[in-house]
Amino acid sequence: DVKVTQSSRYLVKRTGEKVFLECVQDMDHENMFWYRQDPGLGLRLIYFSYDVKMKEKGDIPEGYSVSREKKERFSLILESASTNQTSMYLCASRGGRGGYTFGSGTRLTVV
Amino acid sequence: AQTVTQSQPEMSVQEAETVTLSCTYDTSESDYYLFWYKQPPSRQMILVIRQEAYKQQNATENRFSVNFQKAAKSFSLKISDSQLGDAAMYFCAYRSSPFGGGADGLTFGKGTHLIIQP
């Protein structure tokens, strides 16, 4: 069964910490995405990548960066975590036919 | 930029009845994909149904069907014979350029929380 795996289901970090959220897919997909999900706001695209070492800003990139050193791994980085980055983070990958597969999310709390 | 609007934050339906979730979108493109995703408490996003804009025929998947009105930019989801397992957040989503090789992400609506009353 194809999978997108997010390394942590729950994470608690302190304000100002550097935070890494990891996502790995086993489908050899070229396209990977990071979304943020907040109640009443739906899912919003933070960053995406269409190839190794390539990245594109989504709708809300401020305060975030990404890294894609290998095709299967796409990392979201919070350089200096703030309380307004407390949220659910969802990773997804997309294959050639347009089908998206999502991870089961990381609920991040910044205190 | 494309926008997706779900005007019903919450809907409630009796088990075995039919419910329709609304979705409208705004775009200037002629080719695109529309999706309905289900997110149960497990948080896993599950694809319910997909519609290609160039297809006039409405997509169906078992008890799930859509009413796609391209001119009106409307894409509603009908769930027939509602079951307790249908209880979840439902998100409508849009993606442009279905035949291109670009990495466009999905644009989501804010979601509708569907409650199934036993």
Tab-separated table of C-alpha atoms in Angstrom:
chain	number	residue	atom	x	y	z
A	1	ASP	CA	0.000	0.000	0.000
A	2	VAL	CA	1.406	3.381	-0.988
A	3	LYS	CA	2.252	5.711	1.813
A	4	VAL	CA	3.153	9.188	2.887
A	5	THR	CA	4.665	9.051	6.345
A	6	GLN	CA	5.051	11.998	8.681
A	7	SER	CA	7.582	11.344	11.387
A	8	SER	CA	5.634	12.776	14.325
A	9	ARG	CA	1.932	12.697	15.103
A	10	TYR	CA	2.204	15.209	17.943
A	11	LEU	CA	4.977	17.696	18.670
A	12	VAL	CA	5.419	20.335	21.369
A	13	LYS	CA	8.122	22.956	20.900
A	14	ARG	CA	9.153	26.165	22.603
A	15	THR	CA	8.990	29.621	21.068
A	16	GLY	CA	12.176	30.402	19.188
A	17	GLU	CA	13.166	26.779	18.601
A	18	LYS	CA	14.107	25.536	15.151
A	19	VAL	CA	11.607	22.837	14.201
A	20	PHE	CA	11.878	20.167	11.533
A	21	LEU	CA	8.812	18.318	10.243
A	22	GLU	CA	9.713	15.315	8.144
A	23	CYS	CA	7.740	13.653	5.370
A	24	VAL	CA	8.664	10.539	3.400
A	25	GLN	CA	6.816	8.957	0.454
A	26	ASP	CA	7.414	5.558	-1.074
A	27	MET	CA	5.676	6.090	-4.419
A	28	ASP	CA	8.544	7.682	-6.366
A	29	HIS	CA	6.407	10.811	-6.794
A	30	GLU	CA	8.130	13.919	-8.060
A	31	ASN	CA	5.723	16.411	-6.520
A	32	MET	CA	5.427	16.965	-2.790
A	33	PHE	CA	3.498	19.516	-0.759
A	34	TRP	CA	3.203	20.950	2.734
A	35	TYR	CA	-0.158	22.249	3.950
A	36	ARG	CA	-1.239	23.868	7.151
A	37	GLN	CA	-4.735	23.105	8.486
A	38	ASP	CA	-6.547	25.407	10.921
A	39	PRO	CA	-10.183	25.229	12.081
A	40	GLY	CA	-12.411	27.400	9.939
A	41	LEU	CA	-9.645	28.050	7.429
A	42	GLY	CA	-9.309	24.694	5.701
A	43	LEU	CA	-5.946	23.667	4.282
A	44	ARG	CA	-3.513	26.259	2.988
A	45	LEU	CA	-0.459	25.525	0.870
A	46	ILE	CA	2.863	26.500	2.450
A	47	TYR	CA	5.458	25.176	-0.010
A	48	PHE	CA	5.736	22.574	-2.717
A	49	SER	CA	8.501	20.855	-4.629
A	50	TYR	CA	8.468	19.326	-8.098
A	51	ASP	CA	11.954	17.844	-8.035
A	52	VAL	CA	14.956	17.254	-5.840
A	53	LYS	CA	16.416	20.555	-4.621
A	54	MET	CA	13.554	22.481	-6.241
A	55	LYS	CA	10.969	24.395	-4.227
A	56	GLU	CA	8.159	26.841	-4.819
A	57	LYS	CA	6.308	29.088	-2.411
A	58	GLY	CA	2.671	28.411	-1.815
A	59	ASP	CA	0.081	30.776	-0.378
A	60	ILE	CA	1.532	31.213	3.128
A	61	PRO	CA	5.330	30.669	3.060
A	62	GLU	CA	6.254	33.326	5.613
A	63	GLY	CA	8.105	31.893	8.596
A	64	TYR	CA	8.752	28.575	6.874
A	65	SER	CA	11.393	27.016	4.648
A	66	VAL	CA	11.725	23.575	3.067
A	67	SER	CA	14.381	21.112	2.058
A	68	ARG	CA	14.309	18.352	-0.514
A	69	GLU	CA	17.673	16.628	-0.773
A	70	LYS	CA	16.221	13.271	-1.833
A	71	LYS	CA	13.208	12.500	-3.975
A	72	GLU	CA	11.362	10.638	-1.255
A	73	ARG	CA	11.859	13.164	1.558
A	74	PHE	CA	10.422	16.668	1.932
A	75	SER	CA	11.134	18.578	5.132
A	76	LEU	CA	9.334	21.627	6.482
A	77	ILE	CA	11.448	23.918	8.656
A	78	LEU	CA	10.274	26.507	11.125
A	79	GLU	CA	13.393	28.635	11.587
A	80	SER	CA	12.183	30.223	14.820
A	81	ALA	CA	8.901	28.767	15.993
A	82	SER	CA	6.198	31.160	17.138
A	83	THR	CA	2.882	30.537	18.863
A	84	ASN	CA	0.953	31.493	15.724
A	85	GLN	CA	2.509	28.486	14.022
A	86	THR	CA	0.617	26.152	16.335
A	87	SER	CA	-1.381	24.122	13.836
A	88	MET	CA	-1.877	20.812	12.049
A	89	TYR	CA	0.638	20.217	9.264
A	90	LEU	CA	-0.172	17.847	6.417
A	91	CYS	CA	2.256	16.531	3.835
A	92	ALA	CA	1.122	15.209	0.448
A	93	SER	CA	2.636	13.819	-2.704
A	94	ARG	CA	1.258	13.694	-6.227
A	95	GLY	CA	1.838	11.248	-9.007
A	96	GLY	CA	1.682	11.751	-12.760
A	97	ARG	CA	-2.053	11.133	-13.057
A	98	GLY	CA	-2.846	13.852	-10.563
A	99	GLY	CA	-3.763	11.681	-7.597
A	100	TYR	CA	-2.712	13.085	-4.244
A	101	THR	CA	-1.767	10.969	-1.240
A	102	PHE	CA	-1.714	12.618	2.177
A	103	GLY	CA	0.099	11.814	5.374
A	104	SER	CA	-1.851	11.624	8.608
A	105	GLY	CA	-0.599	14.952	9.867
A	106	THR	CA	1.576	16.412	12.609
A	107	ARG	CA	-0.161	18.442	15.277
A	108	LEU	CA	2.390	21.029	16.370
A	109	THR	CA	1.981	23.077	19.524
A	110	VAL	CA	4.365	25.968	20.142
A	111	VAL	CA	4.442	27.136	23.746
B	1	ALA	CA	-6.069	33.017	-8.049
B	2	GLN	CA	-8.646	30.347	-7.616
B	3	THR	CA	-10.948	30.302	-4.604
B	4	VAL	CA	-13.164	27.546	-3.242
B	5	THR	CA	-16.169	28.308	-1.029
B	6	GLN	CA	-18.037	25.879	1.199
B	7	SER	CA	-20.924	27.799	2.706
B	8	GLN	CA	-22.036	25.148	5.201
B	9	PRO	CA	-19.678	24.905	8.202
B	10	GLU	CA	-21.756	22.048	9.605
B	11	MET	CA	-24.472	19.713	8.363
B	12	SER	CA	-26.480	17.069	10.186
B	13	VAL	CA	-28.405	14.166	8.653
B	14	GLN	CA	-30.249	11.123	9.914
B	15	GLU	CA	-28.681	7.764	9.208
B	16	ALA	CA	-29.938	6.280	5.898
B	17	GLU	CA	-31.028	9.660	4.561
B	18	THR	CA	-29.489	11.708	1.765
B	19	VAL	CA	-27.433	14.841	2.290
B	20	THR	CA	-25.937	17.342	-0.144
B	21	LEU	CA	-22.810	19.372	0.597
B	22	SER	CA	-22.328	22.587	-1.356
B	23	CYS	CA	-19.210	23.905	-3.025
B	24	THR	CA	-18.650	26.807	-5.379
B	25	TYR	CA	-15.396	27.938	-6.908
B	26	ASP	CA	-14.017	30.820	-8.853
B	27	THR	CA	-11.628	30.408	-11.772
B	28	SER	CA	-10.910	31.811	-15.204
B	29	GLU	CA	-9.509	28.515	-16.453
B	30	SER	CA	-11.350	26.053	-18.651
B	31	ASP	CA	-9.428	22.899	-17.710
B	32	TYR	CA	-9.164	21.801	-14.118
B	33	TYR	CA	-9.899	19.043	-11.624
B	34	LEU	CA	-12.340	19.190	-8.724
B	35	PHE	CA	-12.184	16.909	-5.712
B	36	TRP	CA	-14.067	16.013	-2.576
B	37	TYR	CA	-11.937	14.774	0.297
B	38	LYS	CA	-13.098	13.234	3.558
B	39	GLN	CA	-11.151	13.701	6.783
B	40	PRO	CA	-12.335	11.503	9.682
B	41	PRO	CA	-11.030	11.959	13.242
B	42	SER	CA	-7.996	9.846	12.296
B	43	ARG	CA	-6.913	12.933	10.273
B	44	GLN	CA	-6.171	10.894	7.155
B	45	MET	CA	-7.378	12.737	4.049
B	46	ILE	CA	-9.317	10.289	1.894
B	47	LEU	CA	-10.274	10.998	-1.704
B	48	VAL	CA	-14.032	10.592	-2.106
B	49	ILE	CA	-14.545	11.600	-5.711
B	50	ARG	CA	-12.853	13.442	-8.555
B	51	GLN	CA	-14.299	15.332	-11.516
B	52	GLU	CA	-12.487	16.469	-14.645
B	53	ALA	CA	-13.867	19.782	-15.866
B	54	TYR	CA	-13.921	18.715	-19.509
B	55	LYS	CA	-16.244	15.815	-18.709
B	56	GLN	CA	-19.924	16.742	-18.727
B	57	GLN	CA	-20.978	13.516	-17.029
B	58	ASN	CA	-21.167	13.777	-13.265
B	59	ALA	CA	-18.778	11.492	-11.389
B	60	THR	CA	-20.185	8.791	-9.105
B	61	GLU	CA	-18.584	6.428	-6.595
B	62	ASN	CA	-21.064	4.043	-5.003
B	63	ARG	CA	-23.184	6.151	-2.604
B	64	PHE	CA	-21.336	9.355	-3.501
B	65	SER	CA	-22.159	11.477	-6.516
B	66	VAL	CA	-21.563	15.021	-7.611
B	67	ASN	CA	-23.613	17.650	-9.359
B	68	PHE	CA	-21.087	19.516	-11.486
B	69	GLN	CA	-22.419	22.739	-13.007
B	70	LYS	CA	-19.487	24.231	-14.913
B	71	ALA	CA	-21.193	27.435	-16.004
B	72	ALA	CA	-22.391	28.114	-12.480
B	73	LYS	CA	-19.022	27.002	-11.030
B	74	SER	CA	-20.767	24.708	-8.629
B	75	PHE	CA	-19.671	21.261	-7.457
B	76	SER	CA	-21.952	19.728	-4.830
B	77	LEU	CA	-21.531	16.300	-3.227
B	78	LYS	CA	-24.536	14.059	-2.611
B	79	ILE	CA	-24.246	11.228	-0.112
B	80	SER	CA	-27.048	8.692	-0.356
B	81	ASP	CA	-28.039	6.252	2.371
B	82	SER	CA	-25.849	8.027	4.935
B	83	GLN	CA	-23.924	5.766	7.278
B	84	LEU	CA	-22.342	6.434	10.655
B	85	GLY	CA	-18.919	5.985	9.048
B	86	ASP	CA	-19.589	8.956	6.780
B	87	ALA	CA	-19.235	11.327	9.732
B	88	ALA	CA	-16.180	13.500	9.016
B	89	MET	CA	-14.955	16.844	7.726
B	90	TYR	CA	-15.493	17.136	3.993
B	91	PHE	CA	-13.323	19.380	1.889
B	92	CYS	CA	-13.917	20.548	-1.637
B	93	ALA	CA	-10.709	21.187	-3.590
B	94	TYR	CA	-9.610	22.593	-6.932
B	95	ARG	CA	-6.552	21.942	-9.048
B	96	SER	CA	-5.689	23.665	-12.308
B	97	SER	CA	-3.826	22.285	-15.308
B	98	PRO	CA	-4.729	18.623	-15.085
B	99	PHE	CA	-2.844	17.806	-18.248
B	100	GLY	CA	0.223	19.831	-17.497
B	101	GLY	CA	3.311	18.672	-15.728
B	102	GLY	CA	3.274	21.423	-13.176
B	103	ALA	CA	3.312	20.917	-9.465
B	104	ASP	CA	0.252	23.009	-8.680
B	105	GLY	CA	-1.157	22.226	-5.307
B	106	LEU	CA	-4.778	21.879	-4.361
B	107	THR	CA	-6.852	24.872	-3.310
B	108	PHE	CA	-9.219	23.835	-0.536
B	109	GLY	CA	-12.459	25.165	0.832
B	110	LYS	CA	-12.839	25.663	4.570
B	111	GLY	CA	-14.663	22.398	5.044
B	112	THR	CA	-18.060	21.106	6.132
B	113	HIS	CA	-18.405	19.064	9.299
B	114	LEU	CA	-20.903	16.293	8.588
B	115	ILE	CA	-22.731	14.760	11.550
B	116	ILE	CA	-24.692	11.546	11.148
B	117	GLN	CA	-27.542	11.121	13.632
B	118	PRO	CA	-28.265	7.469	14.475
